[in-house]
Short mmCIF file of C-alpha atoms in Angstrom, two decimals:
data_model
loop_
_atom_site.label_atom_id
_atom_site.label_comp_id
_atom_site.label_asym_id
_atom_site.label_seq_id
_atom_site.Cartn_x
_atom_site.Cartn_y
_atom_site.Cartn_z
CA UNK W 15 -1.00 8.28 3.03
CA UNK W 16 -1.84 10.84 0.81
CA UNK W 17 -1.01 8.03 -1.87
CA UNK W 18 -3.83 5.62 0.19
CA UNK W 19 -6.43 8.08 0.63
CA UNK W 20 -6.49 8.41 -3.21
CA UNK W 21 -6.69 5.16 -3.96
CA UNK W 22 -9.51 4.53 -1.15
CA UNK W 23 -11.32 7.26 -2.04
CA UNK W 24 -11.56 6.29 -5.84
CA UNK W 25 -12.18 2.97 -4.54
CA UNK W 26 -15.35 4.03 -3.29
CA UNK W 27 -15.98 6.42 -5.68
CA UNK W 28 -16.10 3.19 -7.96
CA UNK W 29 -18.35 1.24 -5.76
CA UNK W 30 -21.07 4.38 -5.71
CA UNK W 31 -20.93 5.52 -8.67
CA UNK W 32 -20.02 2.98 -10.05
CA UNK W 33 -23.09 0.49 -9.21
CA UNK W 34 -25.16 3.40 -9.63
CA UNK W 35 -24.93 3.94 -13.00
CA UNK W 36 -24.81 -0.03 -14.07
CA UNK W 37 -28.05 0.19 -12.60
CA UNK W 38 -29.28 2.90 -14.26
CA UNK W 39 -27.95 1.15 -17.57
CA UNK W 40 -29.83 -2.17 -16.86
CA UNK W 41 -33.30 -0.58 -16.66
CA UNK W 42 -32.57 1.28 -19.76
CA UNK W 43 -31.17 -2.28 -21.25
CA UNK W 44 -34.49 -4.07 -19.69
CA UNK W 45 -37.05 -1.39 -21.51
CA UNK W 46 -35.36 -1.34 -24.80
CA UNK W 47 -35.10 -4.62 -24.99
CA UNK W 48 -38.78 -4.82 -24.50
CA UNK W 49 -39.47 -2.91 -26.95
CA UNK W 50 -37.86 -4.83 -29.64
CA UNK W 51 -39.01 -7.86 -28.26
CA UNK W 52 -40.70 -8.27 -31.56
CA UNK W 53 -37.32 -8.46 -33.47
CA UNK W 54 -35.57 -11.59 -33.10
CA UNK W 55 -31.78 -11.61 -33.70
CA UNK W 56 -30.83 -15.14 -35.32
CA UNK W 57 -26.96 -16.73 -35.08
CA UNK W 58 -28.48 -19.09 -38.52
CA UNK W 59 -26.93 -17.83 -41.72
CA UNK W 60 -30.28 -18.93 -43.32
CA UNK W 61 -32.94 -16.39 -43.83
CA UNK W 62 -36.29 -18.39 -42.46
CA UNK W 63 -38.65 -16.60 -45.20
CA UNK W 64 -39.27 -17.74 -48.94
CA UNK W 65 -36.85 -15.38 -51.08
CA UNK W 66 -40.49 -13.40 -52.82
CA UNK W 67 -41.18 -12.28 -49.45
CA UNK W 68 -37.80 -10.53 -49.02
CA UNK W 69 -37.69 -6.70 -49.91
CA UNK W 70 -34.54 -5.74 -48.65
CA UNK W 71 -31.62 -6.91 -46.45
CA UNK W 72 -28.36 -4.71 -44.62
CA UNK W 73 -25.50 -4.78 -42.00
CA UNK W 74 -26.21 -3.83 -39.28
CA UNK W 75 -23.79 -3.33 -36.50
CA UNK W 76 -24.25 -1.99 -33.07
CA UNK W 77 -20.92 -0.87 -30.56
CA UNK W 78 -20.84 -0.15 -26.89
CA UNK W 79 -17.50 0.60 -24.70
CA UNK W 80 -18.02 -0.07 -20.89
CA UNK W 81 -15.27 0.82 -18.70
CA UNK W 82 -14.17 -0.51 -15.58
CA UNK W 83 -14.35 1.53 -12.15
CA UNK W 84 -11.81 0.66 -9.74
CA UNK W 85 -13.30 -1.51 -7.16
CA UNK W 86 -14.08 -3.63 -9.85
CA UNK W 87 -10.97 -3.74 -10.30
CA UNK W 88 -9.93 -3.84 -7.17
CA UNK W 89 -12.06 -6.79 -6.64
CA UNK W 90 -10.58 -8.51 -10.19
CA UNK W 91 -6.98 -8.06 -8.59
CA UNK W 92 -7.95 -10.07 -5.51
CA UNK W 93 -9.19 -12.42 -7.93
CA UNK W 94 -6.36 -12.62 -9.85
CA UNK W 95 -4.59 -13.69 -6.76
CA UNK W 96 -6.19 -16.18 -5.65
CA UNK W 97 -7.91 -17.79 -9.02
CA UNK W 98 -11.95 -18.21 -9.43
CA UNK W 99 -14.37 -16.47 -11.52
CA UNK W 100 -14.08 -12.76 -11.45
CA UNK W 101 -17.60 -11.93 -11.22
CA UNK W 102 -17.12 -8.37 -10.88
CA UNK W 103 -16.64 -8.04 -14.59
CA UNK W 104 -19.39 -9.95 -15.65
CA UNK W 105 -21.78 -6.79 -15.41
CA UNK W 106 -19.62 -5.14 -17.71
CA UNK W 107 -19.23 -7.31 -19.66
CA UNK W 108 -23.22 -8.77 -19.90
CA UNK W 109 -23.96 -4.54 -20.40
CA UNK W 110 -21.60 -4.46 -23.21
CA UNK W 111 -22.90 -7.09 -25.24
CA UNK W 112 -26.67 -6.15 -24.83
CA UNK W 113 -26.40 -2.86 -25.14
CA UNK W 114 -24.44 -3.51 -28.80
CA UNK W 115 -27.45 -5.74 -29.19
CA UNK W 116 -29.52 -3.32 -28.93
CA UNK W 117 -27.96 -0.61 -31.05
CA UNK W 118 -27.61 -3.24 -33.48
CA UNK W 119 -31.49 -3.80 -33.25
CA UNK W 120 -32.25 0.34 -33.19
CA UNK W 121 -30.55 0.97 -36.67
CA UNK W 122 -33.58 -1.73 -38.35
CA UNK W 123 -36.50 -0.65 -36.56
CA UNK W 124 -38.55 -1.93 -39.47
CA UNK W 125 -37.08 -5.55 -40.17
CA UNK W 126 -38.33 -8.75 -39.45
CA UNK W 127 -35.18 -9.99 -38.40
CA UNK W 128 -31.94 -9.91 -38.44
CA UNK W 129 -29.53 -13.17 -38.81
CA UNK W 130 -25.63 -14.18 -38.72
CA UNK W 131 -25.78 -12.40 -35.56
CA UNK W 132 -22.29 -12.35 -33.94
CA UNK W 133 -21.04 -10.73 -31.36
CA UNK W 134 -16.83 -9.65 -30.71
CA UNK W 135 -15.58 -8.03 -27.68
CA UNK W 136 -12.17 -5.74 -27.52
CA UNK W 137 -10.34 -4.64 -24.69
CA UNK W 138 -9.44 -0.75 -25.51
CA UNK W 139 -6.56 0.62 -23.28
CA UNK W 140 -5.49 -2.38 -21.34
CA UNK W 141 -1.85 -2.12 -22.04
CA UNK W 142 -1.28 2.07 -20.94
CA UNK W 143 1.06 0.88 -17.80
CA UNK W 144 0.39 4.52 -15.72
CA UNK W 145 -3.21 4.68 -16.14
CA UNK W 146 -4.00 0.31 -16.13
CA UNK W 147 -7.80 1.24 -16.40
CA UNK W 148 -9.17 -0.46 -19.20
CA UNK W 149 -12.49 -0.67 -20.77
CA UNK W 150 -14.23 -2.93 -23.63
CA UNK W 151 -15.71 -2.93 -26.54
CA UNK W 152 -18.07 -4.92 -27.62
CA UNK W 153 -19.39 -5.16 -31.32
CA UNK W 154 -22.50 -6.90 -32.39
CA UNK W 155 -23.26 -7.60 -36.41
CA UNK W 156 -25.63 -8.83 -38.24
CA UNK W 157 -28.32 -9.18 -41.54
CA UNK W 158 -31.05 -7.26 -40.92
CA UNK W 159 -34.26 -8.31 -43.16
CA UNK W 160 -36.80 -6.15 -44.64
CA UNK W 161 -39.93 -8.30 -45.60
CA UNK W 162 -41.96 -7.08 -48.22
CA UNK W 163 -45.79 -6.15 -47.06
CA UNK W 164 -48.17 -8.29 -47.23
CA UNK W 165 -52.08 -7.86 -47.60
CA UNK D 2 -42.56 -21.58 -37.38
CA UNK D 3 -44.14 -19.90 -34.83
CA UNK D 4 -41.47 -16.90 -33.15
CA UNK D 5 -42.82 -16.41 -29.33
CA UNK D 6 -41.21 -13.49 -27.95
CA UNK D 7 -39.90 -13.30 -25.02
CA UNK D 8 -37.28 -12.03 -22.37
CA UNK D 9 -34.63 -14.78 -20.26
CA UNK D 10 -36.25 -14.94 -16.87
CA UNK D 11 -32.80 -14.76 -15.32
CA UNK D 12 -29.75 -13.26 -16.05
CA UNK D 13 -27.30 -16.81 -16.12
CA UNK D 14 -23.99 -14.15 -17.38
CA UNK D 15 -24.22 -12.46 -14.36
CA UNK D 16 -23.41 -14.09 -10.99
CA UNK D 17 -25.70 -13.23 -8.19
CA UNK D 18 -22.77 -11.94 -6.06
CA UNK D 19 -23.14 -8.75 -3.55
CA UNK D 20 -19.70 -7.27 -4.54
CA UNK D 21 -19.02 -5.63 -1.33
CA UNK D 22 -19.28 -9.08 0.35
CA UNK D 23 -16.72 -10.75 -2.24
CA UNK D 24 -14.06 -7.45 -1.77
CA UNK D 25 -14.09 -8.23 2.50
CA UNK D 26 -13.56 -12.24 1.60
CA UNK D 27 -10.74 -11.30 -0.60
CA UNK D 28 -9.23 -8.24 1.07
CA UNK D 29 -9.66 -10.26 4.49
CA UNK D 30 -8.43 -13.52 3.51
CA UNK D 31 -5.46 -11.93 1.80
CA UNK D 32 -4.77 -9.53 4.31
CA UNK D 33 -4.56 -12.46 6.86
CA UNK D 34 -2.04 -14.41 4.98
CA UNK D 35 0.24 -11.55 4.68
CA UNK D 36 -0.27 -10.86 8.31
CA UNK D 37 0.23 -14.57 9.53
CA UNK D 38 3.30 -14.64 6.75
CA UNK D 39 4.73 -11.38 8.29
CA UNK D 40 4.66 -12.11 11.89
CA UNK D 41 6.39 -15.98 11.24
CA UNK D 42 8.98 -14.24 9.21
CA UNK D 43 9.22 -11.40 11.33
CA UNK D 44 9.63 -13.33 14.72
CA UNK D 45 12.59 -15.81 12.27
CA UNK D 46 14.11 -12.01 11.34
CA UNK D 47 14.19 -11.72 15.28
CA UNK D 48 15.62 -15.11 16.25
CA UNK D 49 17.87 -14.99 13.37
CA UNK D 50 19.24 -11.10 14.24
CA UNK D 51 19.90 -12.48 17.70
CA UNK D 52 22.60 -15.40 16.29
CA UNK D 53 24.46 -12.69 13.52
CA UNK D 54 28.28 -12.80 14.41
CA UNK D 55 29.87 -9.37 14.94
CA UNK D 56 31.89 -9.87 11.93
CA UNK D 57 29.08 -11.52 9.69
CA UNK D 58 27.40 -7.88 10.76
CA UNK D 59 30.19 -6.02 9.44
CA UNK D 60 30.17 -7.84 6.31
CA UNK D 61 26.11 -7.89 5.64
CA UNK D 62 26.75 -4.08 6.52
CA UNK D 63 29.34 -3.63 3.53
CA UNK D 64 26.98 -5.13 1.35
CA UNK D 65 23.70 -3.05 1.80
CA UNK D 66 23.30 0.07 -0.24
CA UNK D 67 24.26 3.03 2.35
CA UNK D 68 22.79 6.60 1.50
CA UNK D 69 25.06 8.64 3.68
CA UNK D 70 28.05 10.07 2.53
CA UNK D 71 30.73 8.60 5.44
CA UNK D 72 33.64 9.67 3.75
CA UNK D 73 34.24 12.86 4.00
CA UNK D 74 36.89 13.47 6.45
CA UNK D 75 37.69 15.94 8.96
CA UNK D 76 34.51 16.86 9.92
CA UNK D 77 34.66 18.72 13.14
CA UNK D 78 31.32 17.92 14.62
CA UNK D 79 31.89 13.96 13.83
CA UNK D 80 35.11 14.32 15.55
CA UNK D 81 33.46 15.73 18.49
CA UNK D 82 30.71 12.74 18.36
CA UNK D 83 33.58 10.29 18.15
CA UNK D 84 35.63 12.08 20.38
CA UNK D 85 32.49 11.09 22.78
CA UNK D 86 31.67 7.61 21.37
CA UNK D 87 35.08 7.06 22.49
CA UNK D 88 34.66 8.94 26.21
CA UNK D 89 32.04 5.84 26.69
CA UNK D 90 34.14 3.36 25.19
CA UNK D 91 36.81 4.01 27.62
CA UNK D 92 34.97 4.43 30.54
CA UNK D 93 33.47 0.73 30.02
CA UNK D 94 30.00 1.58 30.10
CA UNK D 95 29.05 0.44 26.92
CA UNK D 96 29.86 -3.32 26.48
CA UNK D 97 29.11 -3.63 22.31
CA UNK D 98 31.53 -6.25 20.20
CA UNK D 99 32.27 -4.16 17.78
CA UNK D 100 33.82 -0.32 17.17
CA UNK D 101 31.26 2.28 16.76
CA UNK D 102 31.53 5.14 14.58
CA UNK D 103 29.40 7.94 14.41
CA UNK D 104 28.36 10.33 11.06
CA UNK D 105 27.02 13.44 10.95
CA UNK D 106 24.23 14.42 8.09
CA UNK D 107 23.64 17.84 7.45
CA UNK D 108 19.81 18.04 7.17
CA UNK D 109 16.81 19.62 9.19
CA UNK D 110 15.85 16.31 10.75
CA UNK D 111 16.17 15.88 14.37
CA UNK D 112 16.54 12.39 14.54
CA UNK D 113 19.63 9.76 15.46
CA UNK D 114 19.76 6.42 13.38
CA UNK D 115 21.60 3.36 14.48
CA UNK D 116 22.54 1.32 11.32
CA UNK D 117 24.37 -2.62 10.68
CA UNK D 118 27.76 -2.37 11.06
CA UNK D 119 27.88 0.13 14.38
CA UNK D 120 26.87 3.02 12.58
CA UNK D 121 25.09 5.70 14.19
CA UNK D 122 24.23 8.59 11.98
CA UNK D 123 22.95 11.80 13.46
CA UNK D 124 21.45 14.18 12.18
CA UNK D 125 22.87 17.73 12.45
CA UNK D 126 19.12 19.05 13.18
CA UNK D 127 19.24 17.06 16.03
CA UNK D 128 22.98 18.42 17.19
CA UNK D 129 21.90 21.87 17.25
CA UNK D 130 19.70 20.87 19.63
CA UNK D 131 21.55 19.76 21.76
CA UNK D 132 22.71 21.84 24.99
CA UNK D 133 24.43 19.75 26.67
CA UNK D 134 27.26 17.08 26.72
CA UNK D 135 24.86 14.81 28.49
CA UNK D 136 22.05 14.87 26.33
CA UNK D 137 24.52 14.24 23.55
CA UNK D 138 25.92 11.07 25.39
CA UNK D 139 22.62 10.02 26.59
CA UNK D 140 21.25 10.17 22.60
CA UNK D 141 24.44 7.81 21.61
CA UNK D 142 23.70 5.90 24.67
CA UNK D 143 20.16 5.18 23.41
CA UNK D 144 21.78 4.30 19.54
CA UNK D 145 24.44 2.20 21.31
CA UNK D 146 21.35 0.29 22.96
CA UNK D 147 19.72 -0.44 19.76
CA UNK D 148 23.38 -1.91 18.78
CA UNK D 149 23.16 -3.83 21.91
CA UNK D 150 19.51 -4.96 22.01
CA UNK D 151 20.22 -6.13 17.46
CA UNK D 152 17.17 -3.81 16.86
CA UNK D 153 19.07 -2.59 14.30
CA UNK D 154 19.25 -5.88 12.70
CA UNK D 155 15.82 -7.34 13.53
CA UNK D 156 14.24 -4.03 11.64
CA UNK D 157 16.88 -5.29 8.44
CA UNK D 158 15.05 -8.18 8.49
CA UNK D 159 11.74 -7.15 9.35
CA UNK D 160 12.65 -4.85 6.11
CA UNK D 161 13.47 -7.76 4.16
CA UNK D 162 10.86 -9.58 4.80
CA UNK D 163 8.55 -6.84 4.65
CA UNK D 164 10.27 -6.29 0.95
CA UNK D 165 9.76 -10.02 0.00
CA UNK D 166 6.24 -10.00 0.41
CA UNK D 167 5.42 -7.31 -1.29
CA UNK D 168 7.55 -8.10 -4.36
CA UNK D 169 5.43 -11.70 -4.42
CA UNK D 170 2.58 -9.51 -4.36
CA UNK D 171 3.83 -6.59 -6.55
CA UNK D 172 4.52 -9.52 -9.46
CA UNK D 173 0.56 -10.19 -9.92
CA UNK D 174 -0.61 -6.81 -9.38
CA UNK D 175 0.69 -3.67 -8.91
CA UNK D 176 -2.02 -1.45 -6.94
CA UNK D 177 -3.06 -3.97 -4.72
CA UNK D 178 0.83 -4.15 -2.84
CA UNK D 179 1.02 -0.63 -3.35
CA UNK D 180 -1.90 -0.44 -0.76
CA UNK D 181 -0.93 -2.84 1.49
CA UNK D 182 2.61 -1.38 1.25
CA UNK D 183 1.35 2.00 2.08
CA UNK D 184 -0.34 0.41 5.50
CA UNK D 185 2.29 -2.16 6.62
CA UNK D 186 4.89 1.48 5.86
CA UNK D 187 2.59 3.05 8.72
CA UNK D 188 2.62 0.19 11.05
CA UNK D 189 6.57 -0.02 10.57
CA UNK D 190 8.55 3.09 10.85
CA UNK D 191 12.09 1.63 12.95
CA UNK D 192 11.79 0.73 15.86
CA UNK D 193 8.70 -1.29 18.37
CA UNK D 194 7.89 1.36 21.25
CA UNK D 195 9.35 -1.99 23.70
CA UNK D 196 12.57 -1.50 21.60
CA UNK D 197 12.97 2.22 22.04
CA UNK D 198 12.40 1.87 25.85
CA UNK D 199 14.86 -0.36 26.07
CA UNK D 200 17.40 1.59 24.23
CA UNK D 201 16.17 4.55 26.79
CA UNK D 202 17.14 2.12 29.51
CA UNK D 203 20.27 1.31 28.09
CA UNK D 204 21.27 5.62 27.79
CA UNK D 205 20.54 6.16 31.14
CA UNK D 206 23.24 2.90 32.44
CA UNK D 207 25.67 4.70 30.06
CA UNK D 208 25.02 8.25 31.03
CA UNK D 209 25.28 7.22 34.56
CA UNK D 210 28.49 5.07 34.32
CA UNK D 211 30.09 7.83 32.37
CA UNK D 212 29.24 10.75 34.62
CA UNK D 213 28.36 9.26 37.35
CA UNK D 214 24.73 10.64 37.24
CA UNK D 215 21.57 10.96 35.10
CA UNK D 216 21.44 14.69 35.18
CA UNK D 217 20.71 15.77 30.86
CA UNK D 218 18.92 11.90 30.44
CA UNK D 219 14.91 14.03 29.78
CA UNK D 220 16.26 17.01 28.07
CA UNK D 221 16.65 15.79 24.66
CA UNK D 222 12.81 14.96 25.20
CA UNK D 223 12.23 18.88 26.41
CA UNK D 224 14.23 20.04 23.59
CA UNK D 225 12.20 18.53 20.62
CA UNK D 226 9.66 20.66 18.96
CA UNK D 227 6.33 20.61 20.05
CA UNK D 228 5.12 19.73 16.31
CA UNK D 229 7.75 16.80 15.91
CA UNK D 230 5.99 15.37 19.25
CA UNK D 231 4.77 12.36 18.33
CA UNK D 232 1.99 12.19 20.59
CA UNK D 233 0.70 15.29 18.81
CA UNK D 234 -0.46 14.06 15.52
CA UNK D 235 -0.90 10.80 16.87
CA UNK D 236 1.38 7.98 17.82
CA UNK D 237 0.00 5.66 15.75
CA UNK D 238 2.50 6.96 12.78
CA UNK D 239 5.54 7.08 15.20
CA UNK D 240 6.71 3.96 16.58
CA UNK D 241 8.32 6.51 19.63
CA UNK D 242 6.82 7.07 22.45
CA UNK D 243 5.18 10.03 23.25
CA UNK D 244 7.78 12.70 24.82
CA UNK D 245 5.91 12.94 28.05
CA UNK D 246 5.69 9.17 29.31
CA UNK D 247 9.46 8.87 27.87
CA UNK D 248 10.64 11.44 30.21
CA UNK D 249 8.04 9.63 32.67
CA UNK D 250 9.55 6.54 32.37
CA UNK D 251 12.96 7.67 32.48
CA UNK D 252 12.40 9.34 35.94
CA UNK D 253 10.59 6.33 37.25
CA UNK D 254 13.57 3.94 36.24
CA UNK D 255 16.38 6.37 37.59
CA UNK D 256 14.19 6.39 40.93
CA UNK D 257 14.47 2.70 41.23
CA UNK D 258 17.72 2.63 40.06
CA UNK D 259 19.15 5.13 42.63
CA UNK D 260 20.57 7.68 39.68
CA UNK D 261 21.25 10.95 41.08
CA UNK D 262 21.19 14.14 38.78
CA UNK D 263 24.06 16.41 38.67
CA UNK D 264 26.08 19.14 37.30
CA UNK D 265 26.03 19.26 33.04
CA UNK D 266 28.98 19.11 31.47
CA UNK D 267 28.80 22.06 28.74
CA UNK D 268 28.53 20.93 24.77
CA UNK D 269 30.99 23.42 22.77
CA UNK D 270 29.50 22.49 18.90
CA UNK D 271 32.06 23.40 16.10
CA UNK D 272 31.08 26.26 13.74
CA UNK D 273 30.68 25.10 10.49
#
């Protein structure tokens, strides 16, 4: 009975607090994405500028770790039984990817473009049997290109 | 090359699904499947229970894990209870197809149980509260009533069905099975109310047969401590009908059958 109450309250906590945190995170993401709109991050390896205009290049990377809450985990577990798209994890991955991209861009605010951008994800603490509440990391990295100032 | 800065209008990576709706659909579907499977398999177990022969039951009982020490010899309380069982049997008051053995388990628990293989377990906590032999015969008769109605096999069958279902879910994940398991346990504590009432009726009949009257039949419920009365906590947590209700049902049944009350036989419990 006590276990049931604990599980239910953790799930409720996960739902209420989790969606509040997610909402706040998304509004922060949208705001910063707007700020960095002028800095494109692309996946091509070639720098679309003539070599003479390049002042410097550097490696930039951003990583973000987002945790699963009990509510999302419950939904995913139920989905595991029936099969189908695990929609409850989609926002976690989306937030992690966008946050890591933003953090990457924040390292090079002066750059004109970031090329060769890659995003990688990995699960953290997935196999701990006792508290199998996992979290995931998204790591975004690329080459930031700064141009020579033009008159 | 022209770069037009623009954010995507729509987030294609996150499905616009309400999480609560998803939870309701998934959990509802899962619970519905489990409930249907449980009811169907449970009925199957009930039907099977009626067809298990006493010999098969003995065999079944011998392979079941048994958590009570039944090998202690020369327990005076056990001997006393066994004498009462023999008395019931000699008078042909409880027609059971196999011999019944009684085990006394030292514990504060105020309860008795009917286990497969004709084994009755009486906790010493219950024995200590007994004030007359009649009262004790009623309790034994009640457990024998469970044997007579094969309730112990049914509950065993349902227990197996439950274990089967929870293992199935458990193989896919831990926590959901845990959650459902907890909630099913609350609804599945021992026998159903109907089974308890039927066993009460059997016990009343046995009591009347042994002593020629039903004096002491309701004593047990009166001696139950208030806090153990399931009606006190809320009957959802117990399969026993509330004591008051059982007393009323027994009184009504004795009146209907024309049973009389008479002097109770004293019970002398051996000291430890």
